[in-house]
Amino acid sequence: MSRYIAFVLSAGRGIPMNITIKDIARETGLSTATISKYLNHKKILEENRVLIEETIRRLDYRPNRSAQILRTKKTHTIAILLTDLGTYFWASLINSVTHYFIQHNYTVITCSYSFNPGKEIKVIQDLISQNPDGVIMLPHNNADDYYQLIQEAGIPVVILDSIPSNFSEHPADCITSDNYGGGAFLARHLLENGHTNIAIVERSINSYTLEERIRGFMDVYKENGYDTSSFLTPYPAIPFNDSQTVTERGKQRFRQVMSSPHPPTAIFFTNYTVGIGGLSAAYALTKPVPESVSLVCFDDDPLFKVMNPSLTCVSQNLKEIGEKASEILLRRIHGDYSDFPSRTIVDVIFHKRNSVKDLTRENS
């Protein structure tokens, strides 16, 4: 038994008394000030950090969270605010952020506002009242400026998947995938396979990410001398509501473009929810994919890998996005704003599968 841990014997069982930072200081030979710095997420020597963490595990030290909050005014809580928790798409990002902050002794909570601006304001107000140390937020579009409420409360916030339209007036740290580059990847693949009659399904009101994907896609064709004016379907852009609504719209759009007088040889789905809807409609065709029409999608889904044929797409590295968002947010929490506002672009991954027909062989 360590001489620094006392036991109260009751009914034949040893129950350890509360371990304090003084106990950790005695075990490590470090000062209580150094232990306190570590517990409050301040920078200390690496060898001291390793020694403290080993001792904490060995002694099973558990900090008094209530006392910490009263002393430092910090809750050691991180909030993730998403548009929709009804989809599994963001699961790897949530897991990445949670894993990162648990290692730094934070609790992570996740909440959603279901694409409802009125509910979003209320959720943000509730979050502010709980005084989280930081927030990672996914706005519903680039006109969503409610992140300012969080900033005005003195809480650091990192924005994902969007660049606010008023960024120059109200800057914020932003992380997005390489939407432009991903759209260009898919366009080059279709062009290399001889596809010039294209339909893009679809646009969304005030969506920075979708517009960047479309711009990257169309620029490849423009740079190769093709007129892209017919690529965008003549139907109005939609508000990005819940996933089920968008999926149903994907079905509708697919049927519309395929029933046109000159149906496309290839369709670019700009996100996975639209893609799932389009795929379900595609399988009702008398000819299978890709004989009847070739398909590509921005975003990946487990379904896309196992379907026959598997769907060519680019995927977002959500794990890396979560890690980068966490790293930036933790630095802001510690008062490091040396690179504020940061704009980080994370590479996408191209997955060449079997949903694109090679028209060049037919024409050779």
PDB file of C-alpha atoms in Angstrom, residues 186 189-190 195 197-199 201 217 250 254 257-258 264-270 274-285 287-299 304 307-314 350-357:
ATOM      1  CA  LEU A 186     -15.323  13.908 -60.579  1.00  0.00           C
ATOM      2  CA  HIS A 189     -13.126  11.331 -64.426  1.00  0.00           C
ATOM      3  CA  LEU A 190     -16.311  11.795 -66.459  1.00  0.00           C
ATOM      4  CA  HIS A 195     -19.097  12.245 -70.981  1.00  0.00           C
ATOM      5  CA  ASN A 197     -23.839  15.621 -71.726  1.00  0.00           C
ATOM      6  CA  ILE A 198     -24.109  16.148 -67.970  1.00  0.00           C
ATOM      7  CA  ALA A 199     -26.820  16.898 -65.411  1.00  0.00           C
ATOM      8  CA  VAL A 201     -28.357  17.267 -59.188  1.00  0.00           C
ATOM      9  CA  PHE A 217     -16.922  20.526 -61.636  1.00  0.00           C
ATOM     10  CA  GLY A 250     -33.136  13.498 -55.338  1.00  0.00           C
ATOM     11  CA  PHE A 254     -33.436  12.091 -61.290  1.00  0.00           C
ATOM     12  CA  VAL A 257     -33.659  14.788 -66.014  1.00  0.00           C
ATOM     13  CA  MET A 258     -33.969  11.246 -67.357  1.00  0.00           C
ATOM     14  CA  PRO A 264     -27.720  13.070 -69.944  1.00  0.00           C
ATOM     15  CA  THR A 265     -25.150  10.306 -70.235  1.00  0.00           C
ATOM     16  CA  ALA A 266     -23.950  11.100 -66.700  1.00  0.00           C
ATOM     17  CA  ILE A 267     -25.326  12.679 -63.510  1.00  0.00           C
ATOM     18  CA  PHE A 268     -23.327  14.399 -60.772  1.00  0.00           C
ATOM     19  CA  PHE A 269     -25.013  14.165 -57.359  1.00  0.00           C
ATOM     20  CA  THR A 270     -23.689  17.039 -55.248  1.00  0.00           C
ATOM     21  CA  VAL A 274     -29.490  13.566 -53.001  1.00  0.00           C
ATOM     22  CA  GLY A 275     -27.410  10.664 -54.304  1.00  0.00           C
ATOM     23  CA  ILE A 276     -29.300   8.084 -52.256  1.00  0.00           C
ATOM     24  CA  GLY A 277     -32.584   9.409 -53.616  1.00  0.00           C
ATOM     25  CA  GLY A 278     -31.290   9.405 -57.177  1.00  0.00           C
ATOM     26  CA  LEU A 279     -29.933   5.877 -56.834  1.00  0.00           C
ATOM     27  CA  SER A 280     -33.267   4.539 -55.619  1.00  0.00           C
ATOM     28  CA  ALA A 281     -34.908   6.030 -58.718  1.00  0.00           C
ATOM     29  CA  ALA A 282     -32.119   4.760 -60.988  1.00  0.00           C
ATOM     30  CA  TYR A 283     -32.809   1.152 -60.056  1.00  0.00           C
ATOM     31  CA  ALA A 284     -36.319   1.492 -61.449  1.00  0.00           C
ATOM     32  CA  LEU A 285     -34.846   1.975 -64.947  1.00  0.00           C
ATOM     33  CA  LYS A 287     -31.449  -0.664 -68.105  1.00  0.00           C
ATOM     34  CA  PRO A 288     -29.052  -0.806 -65.173  1.00  0.00           C
ATOM     35  CA  VAL A 289     -26.353   1.700 -64.188  1.00  0.00           C
ATOM     36  CA  PRO A 290     -24.024   2.509 -65.939  1.00  0.00           C
ATOM     37  CA  GLU A 291     -25.480   1.230 -69.250  1.00  0.00           C
ATOM     38  CA  SER A 292     -28.436   3.618 -69.039  1.00  0.00           C
ATOM     39  CA  VAL A 293     -26.664   6.492 -67.268  1.00  0.00           C
ATOM     40  CA  SER A 294     -23.370   6.967 -65.417  1.00  0.00           C
ATOM     41  CA  LEU A 295     -23.431   8.291 -61.858  1.00  0.00           C
ATOM     42  CA  VAL A 296     -20.912  10.066 -59.599  1.00  0.00           C
ATOM     43  CA  CYS A 297     -21.423  11.604 -56.176  1.00  0.00           C
ATOM     44  CA  PHE A 298     -19.712  14.022 -53.819  1.00  0.00           C
ATOM     45  CA  ASP A 299     -19.681  12.219 -50.433  1.00  0.00           C
ATOM     46  CA  PHE A 304     -22.229   3.072 -52.203  1.00  0.00           C
ATOM     47  CA  MET A 307     -24.269  -1.789 -54.225  1.00  0.00           C
ATOM     48  CA  ASN A 308     -23.911  -3.290 -57.701  1.00  0.00           C
ATOM     49  CA  PRO A 309     -22.401  -1.470 -59.432  1.00  0.00           C
ATOM     50  CA  SER A 310     -20.544   0.389 -56.694  1.00  0.00           C
ATOM     51  CA  LEU A 311     -20.744   4.182 -56.931  1.00  0.00           C
ATOM     52  CA  THR A 312     -17.780   6.349 -57.961  1.00  0.00           C
ATOM     53  CA  CYS A 313     -17.447   9.281 -55.562  1.00  0.00           C
ATOM     54  CA  VAL A 314     -15.201  11.527 -53.519  1.00  0.00           C
ATOM     55  CA  PHE A 350     -11.371   9.955 -54.815  1.00  0.00           C
ATOM     56  CA  HIS A 351     -12.933   6.480 -55.054  1.00  0.00           C
ATOM     57  CA  LYS A 352     -13.010   5.078 -58.601  1.00  0.00           C
ATOM     58  CA  ARG A 353     -15.659   2.393 -58.706  1.00  0.00           C
ATOM     59  CA  ASN A 354     -17.990   0.934 -61.343  1.00  0.00           C
ATOM     60  CA  SER A 355     -20.773   3.448 -61.989  1.00  0.00           C
ATOM     61  CA  VAL A 356     -19.190   5.261 -64.953  1.00  0.00           C
ATOM     62  CA  LYS A 357     -19.400   3.868 -68.487  1.00  0.00           C
TER      63      LYS A 357
END
